């Protein structure tokens, strides 16, 4: 993310921020393509313990090229990661009888976009704290889609993206950052329904990949599945690890 003008950290050289060439495919420090992963979690409760255990093992989202924790109306620190705060919002009952949390996650996504870390990476992943993520397997699944404006539809039930693992390309989130405000966002939708409908509205291409996540809320979760990149839900630290 370039800011025009003089930069003290570059001998006060003046940056024009003009494009000098084609965009690269992200800052890959742990594998290609690069992944920016984040989780939204509560500041108290089992999610904190889960995330601490993942951090201590360098597992889950902490195995991605960049990682963020997001919290509403409060902050936590896990290792070297201080959470990005965003405004909370009421949780209702959705039309699908799940959590109606669209407004909460619109606020979270605005915070993600505002932090600008996503701009340095090829794919952006929103991962539930109780989802067991294996970043290298995500790379297997998404590598054919590098450079495309796409998101992953991971469940055939409702033909939508289930929220345990949400996968977006850089160009998908770039589109949301510019035009996401135009998407309908009733708070009686779950956030995954909102993002599915919003991505479609924004003209982001669907990539159907039901094998990317083994989810007991969709087709079932089998930890012996060697192709799945995430498993859900595992709320106990012992089960997760």
Short mmCIF file of the C-alpha atoms (twelve columns), coordinates in Angstrom:
data_MODEL
# 
_entry.id   MODEL 
# 
loop_
_atom_site.group_PDB 
_atom_site.id 
_atom_site.type_symbol 
_atom_site.label_atom_id 
_atom_site.label_alt_id 
_atom_site.label_comp_id 
_atom_site.label_asym_id 
_atom_site.label_seq_id 
_atom_site.Cartn_x 
_atom_site.Cartn_y 
_atom_site.Cartn_z 
_atom_site.pdbx_PDB_model_num 
ATOM 1   C CA . UNK A 1   0.000   0.000   0.000   1 
ATOM 2   C CA . UNK A 2   1.802   3.092   -1.269  1 
ATOM 3   C CA . UNK A 3   1.445   6.591   0.157   1 
ATOM 4   C CA . UNK A 4   2.635   9.356   -2.194  1 
ATOM 5   C CA . UNK A 5   5.069   11.904  -0.814  1 
ATOM 6   C CA . UNK A 6   8.330   12.002  1.129   1 
ATOM 7   C CA . UNK A 7   9.275   8.939   3.185   1 
ATOM 8   C CA . UNK A 8   11.575  9.394   6.174   1 
ATOM 9   C CA . UNK A 9   12.374  5.672   6.154   1 
ATOM 10  C CA . UNK A 10  13.718  6.028   2.584   1 
ATOM 11  C CA . UNK A 11  16.070  9.004   3.045   1 
ATOM 12  C CA . UNK A 12  13.133  11.378  2.493   1 
ATOM 13  C CA . UNK A 13  12.814  10.224  -1.107  1 
ATOM 14  C CA . UNK A 14  9.552   11.261  -2.735  1 
ATOM 15  C CA . UNK A 15  7.338   8.377   -3.837  1 
ATOM 16  C CA . UNK A 16  4.973   8.928   -6.752  1 
ATOM 17  C CA . UNK A 17  3.176   5.576   -6.338  1 
ATOM 18  C CA . UNK A 18  2.800   5.257   -10.100 1 
ATOM 19  C CA . UNK A 19  2.468   1.688   -11.323 1 
ATOM 20  C CA . UNK A 20  5.838   0.498   -12.635 1 
ATOM 21  C CA . UNK A 21  4.824   -2.953  -13.714 1 
ATOM 22  C CA . UNK A 22  2.267   -5.745  -13.276 1 
ATOM 23  C CA . UNK A 23  1.110   -6.550  -9.762  1 
ATOM 24  C CA . UNK A 24  3.026   -9.345  -8.062  1 
ATOM 25  C CA . UNK A 25  1.315   -12.328 -6.493  1 
ATOM 26  C CA . UNK A 26  1.859   -11.377 -2.880  1 
ATOM 27  C CA . UNK A 27  4.425   -11.686 -0.126  1 
ATOM 28  C CA . UNK A 28  5.023   -15.428 0.146   1 
ATOM 29  C CA . UNK A 29  7.046   -16.132 3.279   1 
ATOM 30  C CA . UNK A 30  5.767   -19.640 3.986   1 
ATOM 31  C CA . UNK A 31  4.543   -20.928 0.644   1 
ATOM 32  C CA . UNK A 32  3.034   -20.018 -2.716  1 
ATOM 33  C CA . UNK A 33  0.528   -18.564 -3.242  1 
ATOM 34  C CA . UNK A 34  0.590   -16.207 -0.256  1 
ATOM 35  C CA . UNK A 35  -2.244  -16.408 2.285   1 
ATOM 36  C CA . UNK A 36  -3.511  -13.737 4.652   1 
ATOM 37  C CA . UNK A 37  -5.647  -15.388 7.313   1 
ATOM 38  C CA . UNK A 38  -7.757  -13.889 10.059  1 
ATOM 39  C CA . UNK A 39  -10.208 -14.996 12.711  1 
ATOM 40  C CA . UNK A 40  -12.910 -13.066 14.533  1 
ATOM 41  C CA . UNK A 41  -13.118 -14.147 18.152  1 
ATOM 42  C CA . UNK A 42  -14.596 -13.172 21.471  1 
ATOM 43  C CA . UNK A 43  -12.312 -11.678 24.109  1 
ATOM 44  C CA . UNK A 44  -13.443 -14.257 26.688  1 
ATOM 45  C CA . UNK A 45  -14.410 -17.907 26.469  1 
ATOM 46  C CA . UNK A 46  -13.137 -21.052 24.780  1 
ATOM 47  C CA . UNK A 47  -12.108 -19.297 21.544  1 
ATOM 48  C CA . UNK A 48  -9.239  -17.528 23.313  1 
ATOM 49  C CA . UNK A 49  -7.841  -20.825 24.570  1 
ATOM 50  C CA . UNK A 50  -8.156  -22.371 21.119  1 
ATOM 51  C CA . UNK A 51  -6.282  -19.518 19.486  1 
ATOM 52  C CA . UNK A 52  -3.540  -19.566 22.139  1 
ATOM 53  C CA . UNK A 53  -3.020  -23.281 21.563  1 
ATOM 54  C CA . UNK A 54  -2.838  -22.737 17.795  1 
ATOM 55  C CA . UNK A 55  -0.348  -19.918 18.255  1 
ATOM 56  C CA . UNK A 56  1.879   -21.989 20.516  1 
ATOM 57  C CA . UNK A 57  2.049   -24.708 17.847  1 
ATOM 58  C CA . UNK A 58  2.373   -22.286 14.926  1 
ATOM 59  C CA . UNK A 59  -0.724  -24.003 13.561  1 
ATOM 60  C CA . UNK A 60  -3.957  -22.896 11.916  1 
ATOM 61  C CA . UNK A 61  -4.008  -19.275 10.827  1 
ATOM 62  C CA . UNK A 62  -0.573  -18.812 12.413  1 
ATOM 63  C CA . UNK A 63  0.847   -20.962 9.605   1 
ATOM 64  C CA . UNK A 64  -0.257  -18.435 6.974   1 
ATOM 65  C CA . UNK A 65  2.004   -15.776 5.460   1 
ATOM 66  C CA . UNK A 66  0.258   -13.082 7.513   1 
ATOM 67  C CA . UNK A 67  -2.229  -13.354 10.361  1 
ATOM 68  C CA . UNK A 68  -4.682  -11.099 12.168  1 
ATOM 69  C CA . UNK A 69  -7.010  -11.515 15.123  1 
ATOM 70  C CA . UNK A 70  -10.149 -9.372  15.228  1 
ATOM 71  C CA . UNK A 71  -12.267 -8.582  18.268  1 
ATOM 72  C CA . UNK A 72  -15.361 -6.464  18.787  1 
ATOM 73  C CA . UNK A 73  -15.427 -3.769  21.479  1 
ATOM 74  C CA . UNK A 74  -12.266 -4.905  23.235  1 
ATOM 75  C CA . UNK A 75  -8.832  -6.309  22.551  1 
ATOM 76  C CA . UNK A 76  -6.711  -9.322  23.372  1 
ATOM 77  C CA . UNK A 77  -3.075  -10.175 22.785  1 
ATOM 78  C CA . UNK A 78  -1.912  -13.658 21.869  1 
ATOM 79  C CA . UNK A 79  1.836   -13.919 21.556  1 
ATOM 80  C CA . UNK A 80  2.970   -11.095 19.300  1 
ATOM 81  C CA . UNK A 81  -0.528  -10.560 17.894  1 
ATOM 82  C CA . UNK A 82  -2.654  -7.760  19.318  1 
ATOM 83  C CA . UNK A 83  -6.172  -7.949  17.976  1 
ATOM 84  C CA . UNK A 84  -7.602  -5.403  15.582  1 
ATOM 85  C CA . UNK A 85  -10.672 -3.888  17.219  1 
ATOM 86  C CA . UNK A 86  -13.901 -3.096  15.431  1 
ATOM 87  C CA . UNK A 87  -17.359 -1.882  16.559  1 
ATOM 88  C CA . UNK A 88  -19.723 -4.583  17.750  1 
ATOM 89  C CA . UNK A 89  -23.288 -5.054  16.528  1 
ATOM 90  C CA . UNK A 90  -26.402 -6.906  17.760  1 
ATOM 91  C CA . UNK A 91  -26.605 -10.652 17.082  1 
ATOM 92  C CA . UNK A 92  -30.053 -11.807 16.011  1 
ATOM 93  C CA . UNK A 93  -31.548 -15.122 14.838  1 
ATOM 94  C CA . UNK A 94  -31.073 -15.543 11.107  1 
ATOM 95  C CA . UNK A 95  -33.677 -16.721 8.608   1 
ATOM 96  C CA . UNK A 96  -31.713 -20.003 8.546   1 
ATOM 97  C CA . UNK A 97  -31.983 -20.329 12.358  1 
ATOM 98  C CA . UNK A 98  -28.285 -19.586 12.843  1 
ATOM 99  C CA . UNK A 99  -26.647 -16.426 14.195  1 
ATOM 100 C CA . UNK A 100 -27.793 -13.272 12.442  1 
ATOM 101 C CA . UNK A 101 -24.396 -11.596 12.502  1 
ATOM 102 C CA . UNK A 102 -24.114 -9.781  9.185   1 
ATOM 103 C CA . UNK A 103 -23.656 -6.314  10.668  1 
ATOM 104 C CA . UNK A 104 -20.969 -7.576  13.057  1 
ATOM 105 C CA . UNK A 105 -19.000 -9.040  10.183  1 
ATOM 106 C CA . UNK A 106 -19.497 -6.049  7.899   1 
ATOM 107 C CA . UNK A 107 -17.765 -4.093  10.664  1 
ATOM 108 C CA . UNK A 108 -15.061 -6.763  10.891  1 
ATOM 109 C CA . UNK A 109 -14.450 -6.727  7.143   1 
ATOM 110 C CA . UNK A 110 -14.230 -2.935  7.179   1 
ATOM 111 C CA . UNK A 111 -11.507 -3.292  9.819   1 
ATOM 112 C CA . UNK A 112 -9.686  -5.898  7.710   1 
ATOM 113 C CA . UNK A 113 -9.800  -3.647  4.670   1 
ATOM 114 C CA . UNK A 114 -8.692  -0.649  6.713   1 
ATOM 115 C CA . UNK A 115 -5.674  -2.504  8.110   1 
ATOM 116 C CA . UNK A 116 -4.423  -2.980  4.515   1 
ATOM 117 C CA . UNK A 117 -2.527  -6.211  5.240   1 
ATOM 118 C CA . UNK A 118 -4.686  -8.057  2.694   1 
ATOM 119 C CA . UNK A 119 -3.273  -5.949  -0.130  1 
ATOM 120 C CA . UNK A 120 0.048   -7.803  0.103   1 
ATOM 121 C CA . UNK A 121 -1.388  -11.278 -0.413  1 
ATOM 122 C CA . UNK A 122 -2.875  -13.407 -3.161  1 
ATOM 123 C CA . UNK A 123 -5.673  -14.969 -1.128  1 
ATOM 124 C CA . UNK A 124 -7.551  -13.801 1.942   1 
ATOM 125 C CA . UNK A 125 -9.027  -16.378 4.324   1 
ATOM 126 C CA . UNK A 126 -11.563 -15.801 7.066   1 
ATOM 127 C CA . UNK A 127 -11.297 -18.797 9.397   1 
ATOM 128 C CA . UNK A 128 -13.502 -19.658 12.369  1 
ATOM 129 C CA . UNK A 129 -11.518 -20.213 15.592  1 
ATOM 130 C CA . UNK A 130 -12.891 -23.764 15.872  1 
ATOM 131 C CA . UNK A 131 -11.871 -24.694 12.319  1 
ATOM 132 C CA . UNK A 132 -8.689  -26.742 11.986  1 
ATOM 133 C CA . UNK A 133 -6.837  -25.046 9.122   1 
ATOM 134 C CA . UNK A 134 -3.948  -26.575 7.169   1 
ATOM 135 C CA . UNK A 135 -2.572  -23.682 5.096   1 
ATOM 136 C CA . UNK A 136 -0.441  -25.768 2.715   1 
ATOM 137 C CA . UNK A 137 -3.515  -27.718 1.653   1 
ATOM 138 C CA . UNK A 138 -5.357  -24.466 0.983   1 
ATOM 139 C CA . UNK A 139 -2.531  -23.598 -1.418  1 
ATOM 140 C CA . UNK A 140 -3.100  -26.864 -3.308  1 
ATOM 141 C CA . UNK A 141 -6.743  -25.961 -3.812  1 
ATOM 142 C CA . UNK A 142 -6.334  -22.320 -4.805  1 
ATOM 143 C CA . UNK A 143 -3.160  -22.403 -6.898  1 
ATOM 144 C CA . UNK A 144 -5.053  -22.813 -10.199 1 
ATOM 145 C CA . UNK A 145 -6.935  -19.582 -9.451  1 
ATOM 146 C CA . UNK A 146 -3.999  -17.228 -8.846  1 
ATOM 147 C CA . UNK A 147 -4.707  -13.853 -10.445 1 
ATOM 148 C CA . UNK A 148 -8.453  -14.431 -10.800 1 
ATOM 149 C CA . UNK A 149 -11.321 -12.521 -9.207  1 
ATOM 150 C CA . UNK A 150 -12.978 -15.422 -7.391  1 
ATOM 151 C CA . UNK A 151 -14.256 -16.888 -4.159  1 
ATOM 152 C CA . UNK A 152 -14.864 -20.472 -3.089  1 
ATOM 153 C CA . UNK A 153 -18.340 -21.969 -2.757  1 
ATOM 154 C CA . UNK A 154 -17.601 -24.812 -0.361  1 
ATOM 155 C CA . UNK A 155 -20.968 -26.421 0.410   1 
ATOM 156 C CA . UNK A 156 -23.614 -27.814 -1.961  1 
ATOM 157 C CA . UNK A 157 -26.319 -27.351 0.673   1 
ATOM 158 C CA . UNK A 158 -27.755 -24.022 -0.384  1 
ATOM 159 C CA . UNK A 159 -24.988 -23.781 -3.008  1 
ATOM 160 C CA . UNK A 160 -23.120 -21.261 -0.889  1 
ATOM 161 C CA . UNK A 161 -19.971 -20.530 1.039   1 
ATOM 162 C CA . UNK A 162 -20.120 -21.848 4.602   1 
ATOM 163 C CA . UNK A 163 -18.367 -19.617 7.100   1 
ATOM 164 C CA . UNK A 164 -15.943 -22.037 8.771   1 
ATOM 165 C CA . UNK A 165 -13.486 -21.345 5.946   1 
ATOM 166 C CA . UNK A 166 -14.054 -18.458 3.556   1 
ATOM 167 C CA . UNK A 167 -11.563 -18.136 0.699   1 
ATOM 168 C CA . UNK A 168 -11.302 -15.023 -1.472  1 
ATOM 169 C CA . UNK A 169 -8.762  -13.851 -3.997  1 
ATOM 170 C CA . UNK A 170 -7.083  -10.464 -3.687  1 
ATOM 171 C CA . UNK A 171 -9.271  -9.183  -6.511  1 
ATOM 172 C CA . UNK A 172 -12.466 -10.319 -4.785  1 
ATOM 173 C CA . UNK A 173 -11.650 -8.334  -1.651  1 
ATOM 174 C CA . UNK A 174 -10.483 -5.403  -3.746  1 
ATOM 175 C CA . UNK A 175 -13.958 -5.405  -5.313  1 
ATOM 176 C CA . UNK A 176 -15.632 -5.574  -1.893  1 
ATOM 177 C CA . UNK A 177 -13.428 -2.742  -0.605  1 
ATOM 178 C CA . UNK A 178 -14.712 -0.509  -3.401  1 
ATOM 179 C CA . UNK A 179 -18.328 -1.609  -3.753  1 
ATOM 180 C CA . UNK A 180 -19.242 -3.740  -0.752  1 
ATOM 181 C CA . UNK A 181 -21.326 -0.889  0.633   1 
ATOM 182 C CA . UNK A 182 -23.740 -1.498  -2.253  1 
ATOM 183 C CA . UNK A 183 -24.560 -5.034  -1.085  1 
ATOM 184 C CA . UNK A 184 -27.756 -5.744  0.844   1 
ATOM 185 C CA . UNK A 185 -26.868 -6.530  4.462   1 
ATOM 186 C CA . UNK A 186 -29.945 -7.414  6.533   1 
ATOM 187 C CA . UNK A 187 -29.004 -8.515  10.025  1 
ATOM 188 C CA . UNK A 188 -31.239 -11.573 9.874   1 
ATOM 189 C CA . UNK A 189 -28.723 -13.201 7.534   1 
ATOM 190 C CA . UNK A 190 -25.716 -15.164 8.662   1 
ATOM 191 C CA . UNK A 191 -22.499 -13.512 7.535   1 
ATOM 192 C CA . UNK A 192 -21.651 -16.376 5.182   1 
ATOM 193 C CA . UNK A 193 -24.986 -15.970 3.396   1 
ATOM 194 C CA . UNK A 194 -24.334 -12.234 3.188   1 
ATOM 195 C CA . UNK A 195 -20.854 -12.687 1.706   1 
ATOM 196 C CA . UNK A 196 -22.067 -15.309 -0.786  1 
ATOM 197 C CA . UNK A 197 -24.841 -13.056 -2.060  1 
ATOM 198 C CA . UNK A 198 -22.585 -9.993  -1.987  1 
ATOM 199 C CA . UNK A 199 -19.804 -11.675 -3.975  1 
ATOM 200 C CA . UNK A 200 -22.343 -12.740 -6.596  1 
ATOM 201 C CA . UNK A 201 -23.766 -9.204  -6.737  1 
ATOM 202 C CA . UNK A 202 -20.263 -7.790  -7.226  1 
ATOM 203 C CA . UNK A 203 -19.602 -10.123 -10.150 1 
ATOM 204 C CA . UNK A 204 -16.942 -12.171 -8.370  1 
ATOM 205 C CA . UNK A 205 -16.641 -15.599 -9.985  1 
ATOM 206 C CA . UNK A 206 -17.735 -18.687 -8.084  1 
ATOM 207 C CA . UNK A 207 -15.291 -21.559 -7.760  1 
ATOM 208 C CA . UNK A 208 -17.095 -24.659 -6.527  1 
ATOM 209 C CA . UNK A 209 -14.777 -26.661 -4.285  1 
ATOM 210 C CA . UNK A 210 -16.672 -28.722 -1.737  1 
ATOM 211 C CA . UNK A 211 -13.530 -30.747 -0.998  1 
ATOM 212 C CA . UNK A 212 -11.640 -27.789 0.493   1 
ATOM 213 C CA . UNK A 213 -13.343 -28.101 3.885   1 
ATOM 214 C CA . UNK A 214 -14.701 -31.078 5.842   1 
ATOM 215 C CA . UNK A 215 -17.514 -29.508 7.827   1 
ATOM 216 C CA . UNK A 216 -19.978 -31.311 10.085  1 
ATOM 217 C CA . UNK A 217 -22.457 -28.525 9.296   1 
ATOM 218 C CA . UNK A 218 -22.325 -29.481 5.615   1 
ATOM 219 C CA . UNK A 219 -21.138 -32.870 4.303   1 
ATOM 220 C CA . UNK A 220 -19.408 -34.079 7.455   1 
ATOM 221 C CA . UNK A 221 -15.915 -33.923 8.912   1 
ATOM 222 C CA . UNK A 222 -13.449 -36.803 8.768   1 
ATOM 223 C CA . UNK A 223 -10.004 -36.025 10.179  1 
ATOM 224 C CA . UNK A 224 -8.583  -38.799 7.999   1 
ATOM 225 C CA . UNK A 225 -9.493  -36.866 4.857   1 
ATOM 226 C CA . UNK A 226 -6.123  -36.172 3.240   1 
ATOM 227 C CA . UNK A 227 -7.455  -33.623 0.762   1 
ATOM 228 C CA . UNK A 228 -9.431  -31.257 2.972   1 
ATOM 229 C CA . UNK A 229 -7.722  -28.009 3.944   1 
ATOM 230 C CA . UNK A 230 -9.912  -27.391 6.991   1 
ATOM 231 C CA . UNK A 231 -12.036 -29.392 9.426   1 
ATOM 232 C CA . UNK A 232 -14.943 -28.019 11.466  1 
ATOM 233 C CA . UNK A 233 -16.051 -27.712 14.242  1 
ATOM 234 C CA . UNK A 234 -13.498 -28.651 16.915  1 
ATOM 235 C CA . UNK A 235 -14.073 -26.502 19.988  1 
ATOM 236 C CA . UNK A 236 -11.910 -28.472 22.417  1 
ATOM 237 C CA . UNK A 237 -8.151  -27.848 22.389  1 
ATOM 238 C CA . UNK A 238 -7.412  -31.561 22.601  1 
ATOM 239 C CA . UNK A 239 -9.641  -32.350 19.645  1 
ATOM 240 C CA . UNK A 240 -8.331  -29.412 17.616  1 
ATOM 241 C CA . UNK A 241 -4.686  -30.367 18.036  1 
# 
